[in-house]
mmCIF file of C-alpha atoms in Angstrom:
data_model
loop_
_atom_site.group_PDB
_atom_site.id
_atom_site.type_symbol
_atom_site.label_atom_id
_atom_site.label_comp_id
_atom_site.label_asym_id
_atom_site.label_seq_id
_atom_site.Cartn_x
_atom_site.Cartn_y
_atom_site.Cartn_z
ATOM 1 C CA MET R 8 -12.395 6.788 -1.339
ATOM 2 C CA CYS R 9 -14.701 4.477 0.553
ATOM 3 C CA GLY R 10 -14.767 5.391 4.208
ATOM 4 C CA ASN R 11 -12.326 8.177 3.536
ATOM 5 C CA ASN R 12 -12.234 10.885 6.131
ATOM 6 C CA MET R 13 -9.108 12.343 4.558
ATOM 7 C CA SER R 14 -9.289 15.118 1.992
ATOM 8 C CA ALA R 15 -8.213 12.953 -0.945
ATOM 9 C CA PRO R 16 -9.798 12.640 -4.363
ATOM 10 C CA LEU R 17 -11.587 9.429 -5.247
ATOM 11 C CA PRO R 18 -9.314 6.610 -6.421
ATOM 12 C CA ALA R 19 -8.705 6.019 -10.097
ATOM 13 C CA ILE R 20 -10.225 2.681 -11.053
ATOM 14 C CA VAL R 21 -9.423 0.478 -14.025
ATOM 15 C CA PRO R 22 -12.450 -1.829 -14.225
ATOM 16 C CA ALA R 23 -12.054 -5.476 -15.122
ATOM 17 C CA ALA R 24 -12.744 -6.215 -18.794
ATOM 18 C CA ARG R 25 -14.921 -9.108 -17.644
ATOM 19 C CA LYS R 26 -16.613 -9.829 -14.321
ATOM 20 C CA ALA R 27 -14.157 -8.807 -11.611
ATOM 21 C CA THR R 28 -13.044 -11.791 -9.540
ATOM 22 C CA ALA R 29 -9.903 -10.208 -8.125
ATOM 23 C CA ALA R 30 -8.644 -6.767 -7.198
ATOM 24 C CA VAL R 31 -5.296 -5.078 -6.908
ATOM 25 C CA ILE R 32 -5.179 -2.008 -4.700
ATOM 26 C CA LEU R 33 -2.010 -0.207 -5.668
ATOM 27 C CA LEU R 34 -0.796 2.458 -3.292
ATOM 28 C CA VAL R 35 1.560 4.600 -5.262
ATOM 29 C CA CYS R 36 4.400 6.339 -3.474
ATOM 30 C CA GLY R 37 2.303 9.031 -1.912
ATOM 31 C CA LEU R 38 4.761 11.868 -1.722
ATOM 32 C CA LYS R 39 4.115 14.032 -4.792
ATOM 33 C CA PHE R 40 2.677 11.181 -6.931
ATOM 34 C CA ASP R 41 -0.861 10.887 -8.183
ATOM 35 C CA ARG R 42 -3.008 7.962 -9.163
ATOM 36 C CA HIS R 43 -3.700 8.712 -12.815
ATOM 37 C CA GLY R 44 -0.367 7.625 -14.316
ATOM 38 C CA TRP R 45 -0.632 4.237 -12.651
ATOM 39 C CA ALA R 46 -4.245 3.750 -13.699
ATOM 40 C CA GLU R 47 -3.303 4.490 -17.314
ATOM 41 C CA ALA R 48 -0.407 2.013 -17.137
ATOM 42 C CA PHE R 49 -2.632 -0.723 -15.718
ATOM 43 C CA ALA R 50 -5.309 -0.045 -18.334
ATOM 44 C CA GLY R 51 -2.737 -0.988 -20.972
ATOM 45 C CA ILE R 52 -1.639 -4.253 -19.359
ATOM 46 C CA ARG R 53 -4.693 -5.300 -17.397
ATOM 47 C CA ILE R 54 -5.691 -8.866 -16.757
ATOM 48 C CA PRO R 55 -9.340 -9.322 -17.876
ATOM 49 C CA HIS R 56 -10.806 -10.369 -14.499
ATOM 50 C CA VAL R 57 -8.799 -7.972 -12.316
ATOM 51 C CA LYS R 58 -10.023 -4.582 -11.133
ATOM 52 C CA TYR R 59 -7.200 -2.118 -10.391
ATOM 53 C CA ILE R 60 -7.770 0.546 -7.764
ATOM 54 C CA CYS R 61 -5.279 3.385 -7.476
ATOM 55 C CA PRO R 62 -6.114 5.539 -4.448
ATOM 56 C CA HIS R 63 -4.689 9.009 -4.141
ATOM 57 C CA ALA R 64 -3.019 10.187 -0.963
ATOM 58 C CA PRO R 65 -4.499 13.318 0.602
ATOM 59 C CA THR R 66 -2.567 16.564 0.397
ATOM 60 C CA MET R 67 -0.953 17.467 3.696
ATOM 61 C CA PRO R 68 2.137 19.222 5.062
ATOM 62 C CA VAL R 69 5.099 16.826 5.324
ATOM 63 C CA SER R 70 7.541 17.615 8.124
ATOM 64 C CA LEU R 71 10.481 15.980 6.331
ATOM 65 C CA ASN R 72 9.949 18.285 3.333
ATOM 66 C CA MET R 73 9.907 21.568 5.247
ATOM 67 C CA ARG R 74 6.147 21.201 5.898
ATOM 68 C CA MET R 75 5.365 21.695 2.194
ATOM 69 C CA SER R 76 1.918 20.407 1.271
ATOM 70 C CA MET R 77 1.930 17.423 -1.066
ATOM 71 C CA PRO R 78 0.174 14.079 -1.527
ATOM 72 C CA SER R 79 1.162 11.944 1.448
ATOM 73 C CA TRP R 80 -0.503 9.052 3.267
ATOM 74 C CA PHE R 81 0.873 10.240 6.611
ATOM 75 C CA ASP R 82 3.453 12.681 7.942
ATOM 76 C CA ILE R 83 7.129 11.715 7.860
ATOM 77 C CA TYR R 84 9.306 13.275 10.533
ATOM 78 C CA GLY R 85 12.689 11.840 9.546
ATOM 79 C CA LEU R 86 14.511 9.103 7.662
ATOM 80 C CA SER R 87 16.428 7.587 10.562
ATOM 81 C CA PRO R 88 15.192 4.187 11.802
ATOM 82 C CA ASP R 89 14.871 5.834 15.219
ATOM 83 C CA ALA R 90 12.858 8.839 13.990
ATOM 84 C CA ASP R 91 9.468 9.479 15.560
ATOM 85 C CA GLU R 92 6.544 8.235 13.488
ATOM 86 C CA ASP R 93 3.096 9.663 12.828
ATOM 87 C CA GLU R 94 1.277 6.820 14.586
ATOM 88 C CA ALA R 95 -2.169 8.401 14.345
ATOM 89 C CA GLY R 96 -1.668 9.250 10.655
ATOM 90 C CA ILE R 97 -0.372 5.768 9.794
ATOM 91 C CA LYS R 98 -3.304 4.107 11.537
ATOM 92 C CA ARG R 99 -5.830 6.491 9.960
ATOM 93 C CA ALA R 100 -4.416 5.880 6.460
ATOM 94 C CA SER R 101 -4.412 2.126 7.080
ATOM 95 C CA GLU R 102 -8.055 2.203 8.178
ATOM 96 C CA ASN R 103 -8.956 4.022 4.962
ATOM 97 C CA ILE R 104 -7.225 1.345 2.893
ATOM 98 C CA LYS R 105 -8.990 -1.354 4.946
ATOM 99 C CA ALA R 106 -12.269 0.389 4.085
ATOM 100 C CA LEU R 107 -11.384 0.018 0.390
ATOM 101 C CA ILE R 108 -10.743 -3.689 0.988
ATOM 102 C CA ASP R 109 -14.046 -4.054 2.846
ATOM 103 C CA GLN R 110 -15.868 -2.340 -0.019
ATOM 104 C CA GLU R 111 -14.383 -4.755 -2.551
ATOM 105 C CA VAL R 112 -15.458 -7.690 -0.357
ATOM 106 C CA LYS R 113 -18.986 -6.215 -0.254
ATOM 107 C CA ASN R 114 -18.804 -5.954 -4.053
ATOM 108 C CA GLY R 115 -18.257 -9.716 -4.213
ATOM 109 C CA ILE R 116 -14.480 -10.056 -4.427
ATOM 110 C CA PRO R 117 -13.220 -12.400 -1.687
ATOM 111 C CA SER R 118 -10.439 -10.882 0.412
ATOM 112 C CA HIS R 119 -8.136 -13.776 -0.530
ATOM 113 C CA ARG R 120 -8.320 -12.434 -4.114
ATOM 114 C CA ILE R 121 -7.142 -8.916 -3.174
ATOM 115 C CA ILE R 122 -3.517 -7.797 -3.354
ATOM 116 C CA LEU R 123 -2.156 -4.593 -1.822
ATOM 117 C CA GLY R 124 0.868 -2.991 -3.385
ATOM 118 C CA GLY R 125 2.984 0.106 -3.381
ATOM 119 C CA PHE R 126 6.447 1.532 -3.182
ATOM 120 C CA SER R 127 8.185 3.872 -0.799
ATOM 121 C CA GLN R 128 5.528 5.385 1.474
ATOM 122 C CA GLY R 129 2.773 3.484 -0.371
ATOM 123 C CA GLY R 130 4.702 0.227 0.101
ATOM 124 C CA ALA R 131 5.140 0.971 3.789
ATOM 125 C CA LEU R 132 1.401 1.588 4.151
ATOM 126 C CA SER R 133 0.633 -1.593 2.159
ATOM 127 C CA LEU R 134 2.870 -3.670 4.403
ATOM 128 C CA TYR R 135 1.481 -2.184 7.616
ATOM 129 C CA THR R 136 -2.118 -2.584 6.412
ATOM 130 C CA ALA R 137 -1.605 -6.189 5.316
ATOM 131 C CA LEU R 138 -0.043 -7.097 8.663
ATOM 132 C CA THR R 139 -2.821 -5.443 10.689
ATOM 133 C CA SER R 140 -5.822 -6.430 8.581
ATOM 134 C CA GLN R 141 -8.364 -8.943 9.846
ATOM 135 C CA GLN R 142 -9.002 -9.873 6.202
ATOM 136 C CA LYS R 143 -6.992 -12.718 4.675
ATOM 137 C CA LEU R 144 -5.369 -11.079 1.650
ATOM 138 C CA ALA R 145 -3.860 -12.747 -1.418
ATOM 139 C CA GLY R 146 -0.623 -10.886 -0.858
ATOM 140 C CA VAL R 147 1.233 -7.662 -0.523
ATOM 141 C CA VAL R 148 3.819 -6.091 -2.803
ATOM 142 C CA ALA R 149 5.908 -3.625 -0.839
ATOM 143 C CA LEU R 150 8.857 -2.185 -2.729
ATOM 144 C CA SER R 151 11.616 0.101 -1.484
ATOM 145 C CA CYS R 152 9.912 0.718 1.847
ATOM 146 C CA TRP R 153 9.975 0.080 5.577
ATOM 147 C CA LEU R 154 7.631 -1.370 8.191
ATOM 148 C CA PRO R 155 5.931 1.574 9.926
ATOM 149 C CA LEU R 156 5.522 1.307 13.692
ATOM 150 C CA ARG R 157 7.747 -1.788 13.566
ATOM 151 C CA LYS R 158 8.314 -1.728 17.311
ATOM 152 C CA SER R 159 4.589 -2.288 17.862
ATOM 153 C CA PHE R 160 4.782 -5.699 16.183
ATOM 154 C CA PRO R 161 5.859 -8.793 18.082
ATOM 155 C CA GLN R 162 9.318 -10.113 17.238
ATOM 156 C CA PRO R 163 7.963 -13.048 15.166
ATOM 157 C CA VAL R 164 6.222 -10.613 12.799
ATOM 158 C CA ARG R 165 9.361 -8.506 12.457
ATOM 159 C CA GLY R 166 11.310 -11.700 11.776
ATOM 160 C CA MET R 167 8.683 -12.808 9.265
ATOM 161 C CA THR R 168 8.989 -9.570 7.300
ATOM 162 C CA GLU R 169 12.771 -9.962 7.243
ATOM 163 C CA ALA R 170 12.376 -13.542 5.985
ATOM 164 C CA MET R 171 9.891 -12.375 3.340
ATOM 165 C CA LEU R 172 12.373 -9.752 2.182
ATOM 166 C CA ARG R 173 15.149 -12.338 1.890
ATOM 167 C CA LEU R 174 12.832 -14.710 0.016
ATOM 168 C CA THR R 175 11.670 -12.024 -2.382
ATOM 169 C CA TRP R 176 15.209 -10.808 -3.021
ATOM 170 C CA SER R 177 16.285 -14.390 -3.601
ATOM 171 C CA HIS R 178 13.536 -14.857 -6.183
ATOM 172 C CA ILE R 179 14.407 -11.597 -7.917
ATOM 173 C CA GLN R 180 18.043 -12.658 -8.171
ATOM 174 C CA HIS R 181 16.973 -16.066 -9.473
ATOM 175 C CA TYR R 182 14.709 -14.596 -12.167
ATOM 176 C CA ASP R 183 17.381 -12.145 -13.231
ATOM 177 C CA SER R 184 19.746 -15.048 -13.874
ATOM 178 C CA LEU R 185 17.308 -16.848 -16.215
#
């Protein structure tokens, strides 16, 4: 991984069929998942000008899972909203994802044509990274997740994420009714 100081394998990449003008960086769940299944799925449905990047979380002990080693972007201490968070690990993982974004910009893809996405822990990291990035991103897809270090964000940002969640849920309900 570009700029990676974690012990993670290189990301799986599905190259664009034509000249890449956009990129999707998909952060899979993290805990116990690997990047290859997602890369294979995207290879089958890819959009010709989009490059898909599926980074792999490093293997580390996860406190929540009895300190068993598994792919994880950062340590998770508990599931309660008031549980302590691995601030250093979250920030380190976010910086590594920002390095991937920076590399794609250097490769000629404007940041406003890059989407971050993930679910569970990967969604949480996507959301945190998008909200702390200096790059203007095309969007973020964060499914079944939370906002890490939410107390470090000003109230308007926390309110914005709640509004985004309501808007997204509203659209999902609308599309389901079509």
